[in-house]
């Protein structure tokens, strides 16, 4: 298909069990549903101009929970487990390289597996009736962490990591590098929409990570544990500024685009073999 760069499957790729690849693709689609909820939650911040609803990814799960039955939410939890398994597999594959850039990629895959495992747990808890699971109840932990110099340093480093991740997503979007991970033959008949959705979606993720990173670093520098509430607080503060609401509006649209990208491209996603190059 014109406009797409087919990632040539290596001989090591063929050794990956097909059922595991298919499970991961289901996880990609479910992950897209979560990002659709996340985008809708950010849009709610734009419309309200204040933090009526949490706008972090767990807030996105809360938003989905408001309109779907519990059995559907259980399905989302299982799907996120599948996606976490996909990323964990990429992190520990014995194939590929174990140095340089490949090692950094493996670390990123492992971190992603941990994040989505936590989101899967939150989704299953909400489905089981614990609505507080989707709330940002991390303020006490963050306050304790910021009470000492080492904790503040860790917070600052976390902010730098978030900004670095934002730059990475921006690079992925601008260079359309995400297309290297897609199998053209498995894209839908009209796959031309996948590229634009991926570009817009990755840039939106870059904006969110950048906002969160700057916010977290600011909290560490100012030593204000009361503001260490997570993504929802960061987006809410931005949304209360004159320039912030238009930015968040565009970001919300981008996150919705990324959710659609995940759903549509899920059948074409490939497991990665980390390489140093």
JSON list of N, CA, C and O in Angstrom, two decimals, residues 30-78:
[
{"chain": "A", "resi": 30, "resn": "UNK", "atom": "N", "xyz": [-8.20, -2.94, 22.62]},
{"chain": "A", "resi": 30, "resn": "UNK", "atom": "CA", "xyz": [-8.77, -2.53, 23.91]},
{"chain": "A", "resi": 30, "resn": "UNK", "atom": "C", "xyz": [-8.08, -1.26, 24.41]},
{"chain": "A", "resi": 30, "resn": "UNK", "atom": "O", "xyz": [-8.72, -0.35, 24.96]},
{"chain": "A", "resi": 31, "resn": "UNK", "atom": "N", "xyz": [-6.77, -1.18, 24.22]},
{"chain": "A", "resi": 31, "resn": "UNK", "atom": "CA", "xyz": [-6.02, 0.02, 24.60]},
{"chain": "A", "resi": 31, "resn": "UNK", "atom": "C", "xyz": [-6.58, 1.24, 23.87]},
{"chain": "A", "resi": 31, "resn": "UNK", "atom": "O", "xyz": [-6.66, 2.34, 24.42]},
{"chain": "A", "resi": 32, "resn": "UNK", "atom": "N", "xyz": [-6.99, 1.04, 22.63]},
{"chain": "A", "resi": 32, "resn": "UNK", "atom": "CA", "xyz": [-7.61, 2.13, 21.88]},
{"chain": "A", "resi": 32, "resn": "UNK", "atom": "C", "xyz": [-8.88, 2.63, 22.53]},
{"chain": "A", "resi": 32, "resn": "UNK", "atom": "O", "xyz": [-9.14, 3.83, 22.58]},
{"chain": "A", "resi": 33, "resn": "UNK", "atom": "N", "xyz": [-9.67, 1.71, 23.09]},
{"chain": "A", "resi": 33, "resn": "UNK", "atom": "CA", "xyz": [-10.90, 2.12, 23.77]},
{"chain": "A", "resi": 33, "resn": "UNK", "atom": "C", "xyz": [-10.58, 2.98, 24.99]},
{"chain": "A", "resi": 33, "resn": "UNK", "atom": "O", "xyz": [-11.29, 3.94, 25.29]},
{"chain": "A", "resi": 34, "resn": "UNK", "atom": "N", "xyz": [-9.50, 2.61, 25.70]},
{"chain": "A", "resi": 34, "resn": "UNK", "atom": "CA", "xyz": [-9.10, 3.40, 26.87]},
{"chain": "A", "resi": 34, "resn": "UNK", "atom": "C", "xyz": [-8.70, 4.81, 26.44]},
{"chain": "A", "resi": 34, "resn": "UNK", "atom": "O", "xyz": [-9.05, 5.80, 27.10]},
{"chain": "A", "resi": 35, "resn": "UNK", "atom": "N", "xyz": [-7.95, 4.93, 25.36]},
{"chain": "A", "resi": 35, "resn": "UNK", "atom": "CA", "xyz": [-7.55, 6.25, 24.89]},
{"chain": "A", "resi": 35, "resn": "UNK", "atom": "C", "xyz": [-8.74, 7.06, 24.39]},
{"chain": "A", "resi": 35, "resn": "UNK", "atom": "O", "xyz": [-8.76, 8.30, 24.50]},
{"chain": "A", "resi": 36, "resn": "UNK", "atom": "N", "xyz": [-9.75, 6.41, 23.86]},
{"chain": "A", "resi": 36, "resn": "UNK", "atom": "CA", "xyz": [-10.97, 7.13, 23.50]},
{"chain": "A", "resi": 36, "resn": "UNK", "atom": "C", "xyz": [-11.61, 7.72, 24.75]},
{"chain": "A", "resi": 36, "resn": "UNK", "atom": "O", "xyz": [-12.08, 8.87, 24.74]},
{"chain": "A", "resi": 37, "resn": "UNK", "atom": "N", "xyz": [-11.62, 6.93, 25.83]},
{"chain": "A", "resi": 37, "resn": "UNK", "atom": "CA", "xyz": [-12.14, 7.44, 27.09]},
{"chain": "A", "resi": 37, "resn": "UNK", "atom": "C", "xyz": [-11.28, 8.56, 27.65]},
{"chain": "A", "resi": 37, "resn": "UNK", "atom": "O", "xyz": [-11.80, 9.55, 28.18]},
{"chain": "A", "resi": 38, "resn": "UNK", "atom": "N", "xyz": [-9.97, 8.43, 27.53]},
{"chain": "A", "resi": 38, "resn": "UNK", "atom": "CA", "xyz": [-9.04, 9.45, 27.98]},
{"chain": "A", "resi": 38, "resn": "UNK", "atom": "C", "xyz": [-9.27, 10.76, 27.22]},
{"chain": "A", "resi": 38, "resn": "UNK", "atom": "O", "xyz": [-9.34, 11.84, 27.80]},
{"chain": "A", "resi": 39, "resn": "UNK", "atom": "N", "xyz": [-9.41, 10.65, 25.90]},
{"chain": "A", "resi": 39, "resn": "UNK", "atom": "CA", "xyz": [-9.67, 11.85, 25.09]},
{"chain": "A", "resi": 39, "resn": "UNK", "atom": "C", "xyz": [-10.97, 12.53, 25.47]},
{"chain": "A", "resi": 39, "resn": "UNK", "atom": "O", "xyz": [-11.04, 13.75, 25.57]},
{"chain": "A", "resi": 40, "resn": "UNK", "atom": "N", "xyz": [-12.00, 11.71, 25.73]},
{"chain": "A", "resi": 40, "resn": "UNK", "atom": "CA", "xyz": [-13.29, 12.28, 26.14]},
{"chain": "A", "resi": 40, "resn": "UNK", "atom": "C", "xyz": [-13.17, 12.96, 27.50]},
{"chain": "A", "resi": 40, "resn": "UNK", "atom": "O", "xyz": [-13.79, 14.01, 27.74]},
{"chain": "A", "resi": 41, "resn": "UNK", "atom": "N", "xyz": [-12.35, 12.38, 28.41]},
{"chain": "A", "resi": 41, "resn": "UNK", "atom": "CA", "xyz": [-12.16, 12.99, 29.73]},
{"chain": "A", "resi": 41, "resn": "UNK", "atom": "C", "xyz": [-11.43, 14.32, 29.62]},
{"chain": "A", "resi": 41, "resn": "UNK", "atom": "O", "xyz": [-11.76, 15.28, 30.32]},
{"chain": "A", "resi": 42, "resn": "UNK", "atom": "N", "xyz": [-10.41, 14.39, 28.74]},
{"chain": "A", "resi": 42, "resn": "UNK", "atom": "CA", "xyz": [-9.71, 15.66, 28.54]},
{"chain": "A", "resi": 42, "resn": "UNK", "atom": "C", "xyz": [-10.66, 16.69, 27.94]},
{"chain": "A", "resi": 42, "resn": "UNK", "atom": "O", "xyz": [-10.64, 17.87, 28.31]},
{"chain": "A", "resi": 43, "resn": "UNK", "atom": "N", "xyz": [-11.51, 16.27, 27.02]},
{"chain": "A", "resi": 43, "resn": "UNK", "atom": "CA", "xyz": [-12.49, 17.18, 26.44]},
{"chain": "A", "resi": 43, "resn": "UNK", "atom": "C", "xyz": [-13.43, 17.72, 27.51]},
{"chain": "A", "resi": 43, "resn": "UNK", "atom": "O", "xyz": [-13.85, 18.88, 27.46]},
{"chain": "A", "resi": 44, "resn": "UNK", "atom": "N", "xyz": [-13.77, 16.87, 28.50]},
{"chain": "A", "resi": 44, "resn": "UNK", "atom": "CA", "xyz": [-14.62, 17.32, 29.60]},
{"chain": "A", "resi": 44, "resn": "UNK", "atom": "C", "xyz": [-13.96, 18.44, 30.39]},
{"chain": "A", "resi": 44, "resn": "UNK", "atom": "O", "xyz": [-14.62, 19.37, 30.85]},
{"chain": "A", "resi": 45, "resn": "UNK", "atom": "N", "xyz": [-12.62, 18.36, 30.55]},
{"chain": "A", "resi": 45, "resn": "UNK", "atom": "CA", "xyz": [-11.88, 19.43, 31.22]},
{"chain": "A", "resi": 45, "resn": "UNK", "atom": "C", "xyz": [-11.99, 20.72, 30.41]},
{"chain": "A", "resi": 45, "resn": "UNK", "atom": "O", "xyz": [-12.17, 21.81, 30.96]},
{"chain": "A", "resi": 46, "resn": "UNK", "atom": "N", "xyz": [-11.88, 20.60, 29.09]},
{"chain": "A", "resi": 46, "resn": "UNK", "atom": "CA", "xyz": [-11.96, 21.77, 28.21]},
{"chain": "A", "resi": 46, "resn": "UNK", "atom": "C", "xyz": [-13.33, 22.43, 28.32]},
{"chain": "A", "resi": 46, "resn": "UNK", "atom": "O", "xyz": [-13.45, 23.65, 28.45]},
{"chain": "A", "resi": 47, "resn": "UNK", "atom": "N", "xyz": [-14.37, 21.62, 28.30]},
{"chain": "A", "resi": 47, "resn": "UNK", "atom": "CA", "xyz": [-15.74, 22.15, 28.33]},
{"chain": "A", "resi": 47, "resn": "UNK", "atom": "C", "xyz": [-16.06, 22.78, 29.67]},
{"chain": "A", "resi": 47, "resn": "UNK", "atom": "O", "xyz": [-16.65, 23.86, 29.75]},
{"chain": "A", "resi": 48, "resn": "UNK", "atom": "N", "xyz": [-15.62, 22.13, 30.77]},
{"chain": "A", "resi": 48, "resn": "UNK", "atom": "CA", "xyz": [-15.95, 22.63, 32.10]},
{"chain": "A", "resi": 48, "resn": "UNK", "atom": "C", "xyz": [-15.04, 23.77, 32.52]},
{"chain": "A", "resi": 48, "resn": "UNK", "atom": "O", "xyz": [-15.41, 24.60, 33.34]},
{"chain": "A", "resi": 49, "resn": "UNK", "atom": "N", "xyz": [-13.81, 23.78, 31.97]},
{"chain": "A", "resi": 49, "resn": "UNK", "atom": "CA", "xyz": [-12.84, 24.81, 32.36]},
{"chain": "A", "resi": 49, "resn": "UNK", "atom": "C", "xyz": [-12.27, 24.56, 33.74]},
{"chain": "A", "resi": 49, "resn": "UNK", "atom": "O", "xyz": [-11.54, 25.39, 34.28]},
{"chain": "A", "resi": 50, "resn": "UNK", "atom": "N", "xyz": [-12.58, 23.45, 34.35]},
{"chain": "A", "resi": 50, "resn": "UNK", "atom": "CA", "xyz": [-12.09, 23.10, 35.69]},
{"chain": "A", "resi": 50, "resn": "UNK", "atom": "C", "xyz": [-12.06, 21.60, 35.80]},
{"chain": "A", "resi": 50, "resn": "UNK", "atom": "O", "xyz": [-12.46, 20.88, 34.90]},
{"chain": "A", "resi": 51, "resn": "UNK", "atom": "N", "xyz": [-11.61, 21.14, 36.90]},
{"chain": "A", "resi": 51, "resn": "UNK", "atom": "CA", "xyz": [-11.39, 19.70, 37.09]},
{"chain": "A", "resi": 51, "resn": "UNK", "atom": "C", "xyz": [-12.58, 18.97, 37.64]},
{"chain": "A", "resi": 51, "resn": "UNK", "atom": "O", "xyz": [-12.49, 18.39, 38.70]},
{"chain": "A", "resi": 52, "resn": "UNK", "atom": "N", "xyz": [-13.73, 18.99, 36.93]},
{"chain": "A", "resi": 52, "resn": "UNK", "atom": "CA", "xyz": [-14.86, 18.25, 37.43]},
{"chain": "A", "resi": 52, "resn": "UNK", "atom": "C", "xyz": [-14.64, 16.75, 37.38]},
{"chain": "A", "resi": 52, "resn": "UNK", "atom": "O", "xyz": [-15.00, 16.01, 38.26]},
{"chain": "A", "resi": 53, "resn": "UNK", "atom": "N", "xyz": [-13.99, 16.30, 36.31]},
{"chain": "A", "resi": 53, "resn": "UNK", "atom": "CA", "xyz": [-13.69, 14.89, 36.17]},
{"chain": "A", "resi": 53, "resn": "UNK", "atom": "C", "xyz": [-12.20, 14.72, 36.02]},
{"chain": "A", "resi": 53, "resn": "UNK", "atom": "O", "xyz": [-11.53, 15.50, 35.39]},
{"chain": "A", "resi": 54, "resn": "UNK", "atom": "N", "xyz": [-11.68, 13.65, 36.60]},
{"chain": "A", "resi": 54, "resn": "UNK", "atom": "CA", "xyz": [-10.27, 13.39, 36.43]},
{"chain": "A", "resi": 54, "resn": "UNK", "atom": "C", "xyz": [-9.97, 13.11, 34.97]},
{"chain": "A", "resi": 54, "resn": "UNK", "atom": "O", "xyz": [-10.74, 12.47, 34.27]},
{"chain": "A", "resi": 55, "resn": "UNK", "atom": "N", "xyz": [-8.81, 13.61, 34.52]},
{"chain": "A", "resi": 55, "resn": "UNK", "atom": "CA", "xyz": [-8.46, 13.45, 33.12]},
{"chain": "A", "resi": 55, "resn": "UNK", "atom": "C", "xyz": [-7.25, 12.57, 32.92]},
{"chain": "A", "resi": 55, "resn": "UNK", "atom": "O", "xyz": [-6.60, 12.62, 31.91]},
{"chain": "A", "resi": 56, "resn": "UNK", "atom": "N", "xyz": [-6.91, 11.75, 33.90]},
{"chain": "A", "resi": 56, "resn": "UNK", "atom": "CA", "xyz": [-5.82, 10.82, 33.66]},
{"chain": "A", "resi": 56, "resn": "UNK", "atom": "C", "xyz": [-6.38, 9.57, 32.99]},
{"chain": "A", "resi": 56, "resn": "UNK", "atom": "O", "xyz": [-7.57, 9.47, 32.73]},
{"chain": "A", "resi": 57, "resn": "UNK", "atom": "N", "xyz": [-5.48, 8.62, 32.64]},
{"chain": "A", "resi": 57, "resn": "UNK", "atom": "CA", "xyz": [-5.95, 7.45, 31.92]},
{"chain": "A", "resi": 57, "resn": "UNK", "atom": "C", "xyz": [-6.93, 6.64, 32.75]},
{"chain": "A", "resi": 57, "resn": "UNK", "atom": "O", "xyz": [-7.87, 6.05, 32.23]},
{"chain": "A", "resi": 58, "resn": "UNK", "atom": "N", "xyz": [-6.74, 6.62, 34.08]},
{"chain": "A", "resi": 58, "resn": "UNK", "atom": "CA", "xyz": [-7.72, 5.93, 34.91]},
{"chain": "A", "resi": 58, "resn": "UNK", "atom": "C", "xyz": [-9.05, 6.66, 34.85]},
{"chain": "A", "resi": 58, "resn": "UNK", "atom": "O", "xyz": [-10.11, 6.05, 34.91]},
{"chain": "A", "resi": 59, "resn": "UNK", "atom": "N", "xyz": [-9.00, 8.00, 34.73]},
{"chain": "A", "resi": 59, "resn": "UNK", "atom": "CA", "xyz": [-10.22, 8.75, 34.54]},
{"chain": "A", "resi": 59, "resn": "UNK", "atom": "C", "xyz": [-10.92, 8.34, 33.26]},
{"chain": "A", "resi": 59, "resn": "UNK", "atom": "O", "xyz": [-12.14, 8.31, 33.18]},
{"chain": "A", "resi": 60, "resn": "UNK", "atom": "N", "xyz": [-10.11, 7.99, 32.23]},
{"chain": "A", "resi": 60, "resn": "UNK", "atom": "CA", "xyz": [-10.68, 7.48, 31.00]},
{"chain": "A", "resi": 60, "resn": "UNK", "atom": "C", "xyz": [-11.41, 6.17, 31.23]},
{"chain": "A", "resi": 60, "resn": "UNK", "atom": "O", "xyz": [-12.48, 5.95, 30.68]},
{"chain": "A", "resi": 61, "resn": "UNK", "atom": "N", "xyz": [-10.85, 5.31, 32.07]},
{"chain": "A", "resi": 61, "resn": "UNK", "atom": "CA", "xyz": [-11.53, 4.06, 32.40]},
{"chain": "A", "resi": 61, "resn": "UNK", "atom": "C", "xyz": [-12.81, 4.35, 33.16]},
{"chain": "A", "resi": 61, "resn": "UNK", "atom": "O", "xyz": [-13.85, 3.72, 32.94]},
{"chain": "A", "resi": 62, "resn": "UNK", "atom": "N", "xyz": [-12.76, 5.33, 34.09]},
{"chain": "A", "resi": 62, "resn": "UNK", "atom": "CA", "xyz": [-13.97, 5.74, 34.80]},
{"chain": "A", "resi": 62, "resn": "UNK", "atom": "C", "xyz": [-15.05, 6.19, 33.83]},
{"chain": "A", "resi": 62, "resn": "UNK", "atom": "O", "xyz": [-16.24, 5.89, 33.99]},
{"chain": "A", "resi": 63, "resn": "UNK", "atom": "N", "xyz": [-14.64, 6.96, 32.81]},
{"chain": "A", "resi": 63, "resn": "UNK", "atom": "CA", "xyz": [-15.59, 7.48, 31.83]},
{"chain": "A", "resi": 63, "resn": "UNK", "atom": "C", "xyz": [-16.25, 6.34, 31.08]},
{"chain": "A", "resi": 63, "resn": "UNK", "atom": "O", "xyz": [-17.46, 6.33, 30.86]},
{"chain": "A", "resi": 64, "resn": "UNK", "atom": "N", "xyz": [-15.45, 5.35, 30.68]},
{"chain": "A", "resi": 64, "resn": "UNK", "atom": "CA", "xyz": [-15.99, 4.18, 30.00]},
{"chain": "A", "resi": 64, "resn": "UNK", "atom": "C", "xyz": [-16.93, 3.43, 30.94]},
{"chain": "A", "resi": 64, "resn": "UNK", "atom": "O", "xyz": [-17.99, 2.96, 30.53]},
{"chain": "A", "resi": 65, "resn": "UNK", "atom": "N", "xyz": [-16.55, 3.34, 32.22]},
{"chain": "A", "resi": 65, "resn": "UNK", "atom": "CA", "xyz": [-17.36, 2.61, 33.19]},
{"chain": "A", "resi": 65, "resn": "UNK", "atom": "C", "xyz": [-18.73, 3.22, 33.37]},
{"chain": "A", "resi": 65, "resn": "UNK", "atom": "O", "xyz": [-19.68, 2.53, 33.75]},
{"chain": "A", "resi": 66, "resn": "UNK", "atom": "N", "xyz": [-18.87, 4.53, 33.10]},
{"chain": "A", "resi": 66, "resn": "UNK", "atom": "CA", "xyz": [-20.15, 5.20, 33.26]},
{"chain": "A", "resi": 66, "resn": "UNK", "atom": "C", "xyz": [-21.18, 4.78, 32.21]},
{"chain": "A", "resi": 66, "resn": "UNK", "atom": "O", "xyz": [-22.38, 4.97, 32.40]},
{"chain": "A", "resi": 67, "resn": "UNK", "atom": "N", "xyz": [-20.69, 4.23, 31.08]},
{"chain": "A", "resi": 67, "resn": "UNK", "atom": "CA", "xyz": [-21.62, 3.99, 29.96]},
{"chain": "A", "resi": 67, "resn": "UNK", "atom": "C", "xyz": [-21.63, 2.53, 29.49]},
{"chain": "A", "resi": 67, "resn": "UNK", "atom": "O", "xyz": [-22.31, 2.22, 28.53]},
{"chain": "A", "resi": 68, "resn": "UNK", "atom": "N", "xyz": [-20.88, 1.66, 30.13]},
{"chain": "A", "resi": 68, "resn": "UNK", "atom": "CA", "xyz": [-20.87, 0.26, 29.71]},
{"chain": "A", "resi": 68, "resn": "UNK", "atom": "C", "xyz": [-21.17, -0.63, 30.91]},
{"chain": "A", "resi": 68, "resn": "UNK", "atom": "O", "xyz": [-20.94, -0.25, 32.06]},
{"chain": "A", "resi": 69, "resn": "UNK", "atom": "N", "xyz": [-21.70, -1.83, 30.67]},
{"chain": "A", "resi": 69, "resn": "UNK", "atom": "CA", "xyz": [-21.96, -2.76, 31.78]},
{"chain": "A", "resi": 69, "resn": "UNK", "atom": "C", "xyz": [-20.65, -3.31, 32.34]},
{"chain": "A", "resi": 69, "resn": "UNK", "atom": "O", "xyz": [-19.59, -3.23, 31.72]},
{"chain": "A", "resi": 70, "resn": "UNK", "atom": "N", "xyz": [-20.75, -3.90, 33.55]},
{"chain": "A", "resi": 70, "resn": "UNK", "atom": "CA", "xyz": [-19.56, -4.39, 34.22]},
{"chain": "A", "resi": 70, "resn": "UNK", "atom": "C", "xyz": [-18.85, -5.47, 33.42]},
{"chain": "A", "resi": 70, "resn": "UNK", "atom": "O", "xyz": [-17.61, -5.54, 33.41]},
{"chain": "A", "resi": 71, "resn": "UNK", "atom": "N", "xyz": [-19.61, -6.32, 32.70]},
{"chain": "A", "resi": 71, "resn": "UNK", "atom": "CA", "xyz": [-18.96, -7.40, 31.96]},
{"chain": "A", "resi": 71, "resn": "UNK", "atom": "C", "xyz": [-18.06, -6.83, 30.86]},
{"chain": "A", "resi": 71, "resn": "UNK", "atom": "O", "xyz": [-17.02, -7.40, 30.54]},
{"chain": "A", "resi": 72, "resn": "UNK", "atom": "N", "xyz": [-18.47, -5.67, 30.30]},
{"chain": "A", "resi": 72, "resn": "UNK", "atom": "CA", "xyz": [-17.65, -5.02, 29.28]},
{"chain": "A", "resi": 72, "resn": "UNK", "atom": "C", "xyz": [-16.36, -4.50, 29.91]},
{"chain": "A", "resi": 72, "resn": "UNK", "atom": "O", "xyz": [-15.28, -4.59, 29.33]},
{"chain": "A", "resi": 73, "resn": "UNK", "atom": "N", "xyz": [-16.49, -3.95, 31.12]},
{"chain": "A", "resi": 73, "resn": "UNK", "atom": "CA", "xyz": [-15.32, -3.43, 31.82]},
{"chain": "A", "resi": 73, "resn": "UNK", "atom": "C", "xyz": [-14.35, -4.57, 32.18]},
{"chain": "A", "resi": 73, "resn": "UNK", "atom": "O", "xyz": [-13.14, -4.39, 32.15]},
{"chain": "A", "resi": 74, "resn": "UNK", "atom": "N", "xyz": [-14.90, -5.74, 32.52]},
{"chain": "A", "resi": 74, "resn": "UNK", "atom": "CA", "xyz": [-14.04, -6.90, 32.73]},
{"chain": "A", "resi": 74, "resn": "UNK", "atom": "C", "xyz": [-13.27, -7.23, 31.45]},
{"chain": "A", "resi": 74, "resn": "UNK", "atom": "O", "xyz": [-12.08, -7.57, 31.48]},
{"chain": "A", "resi": 75, "resn": "UNK", "atom": "N", "xyz": [-13.97, -7.11, 30.32]},
{"chain": "A", "resi": 75, "resn": "UNK", "atom": "CA", "xyz": [-13.32, -7.37, 29.04]},
{"chain": "A", "resi": 75, "resn": "UNK", "atom": "C", "xyz": [-12.18, -6.40, 28.78]},
{"chain": "A", "resi": 75, "resn": "UNK", "atom": "O", "xyz": [-11.12, -6.78, 28.24]},
{"chain": "A", "resi": 76, "resn": "UNK", "atom": "N", "xyz": [-12.39, -5.12, 29.15]},
{"chain": "A", "resi": 76, "resn": "UNK", "atom": "CA", "xyz": [-11.33, -4.13, 29.00]},
{"chain": "A", "resi": 76, "resn": "UNK", "atom": "C", "xyz": [-10.13, -4.50, 29.86]},
{"chain": "A", "resi": 76, "resn": "UNK", "atom": "O", "xyz": [-8.97, -4.41, 29.42]},
{"chain": "A", "resi": 77, "resn": "UNK", "atom": "N", "xyz": [-10.40, -4.93, 31.09]},
{"chain": "A", "resi": 77, "resn": "UNK", "atom": "CA", "xyz": [-9.31, -5.34, 31.98]},
{"chain": "A", "resi": 77, "resn": "UNK", "atom": "C", "xyz": [-8.52, -6.49, 31.40]},
{"chain": "A", "resi": 77, "resn": "UNK", "atom": "O", "xyz": [-7.28, -6.47, 31.39]},
{"chain": "A", "resi": 78, "resn": "UNK", "atom": "N", "xyz": [-9.22, -7.49, 30.87]},
{"chain": "A", "resi": 78, "resn": "UNK", "atom": "CA", "xyz": [-8.54, -8.64, 30.27]},
{"chain": "A", "resi": 78, "resn": "UNK", "atom": "C", "xyz": [-7.75, -8.21, 29.04]},
{"chain": "A", "resi": 78, "resn": "UNK", "atom": "O", "xyz": [-6.62, -8.66, 28.80]}
]
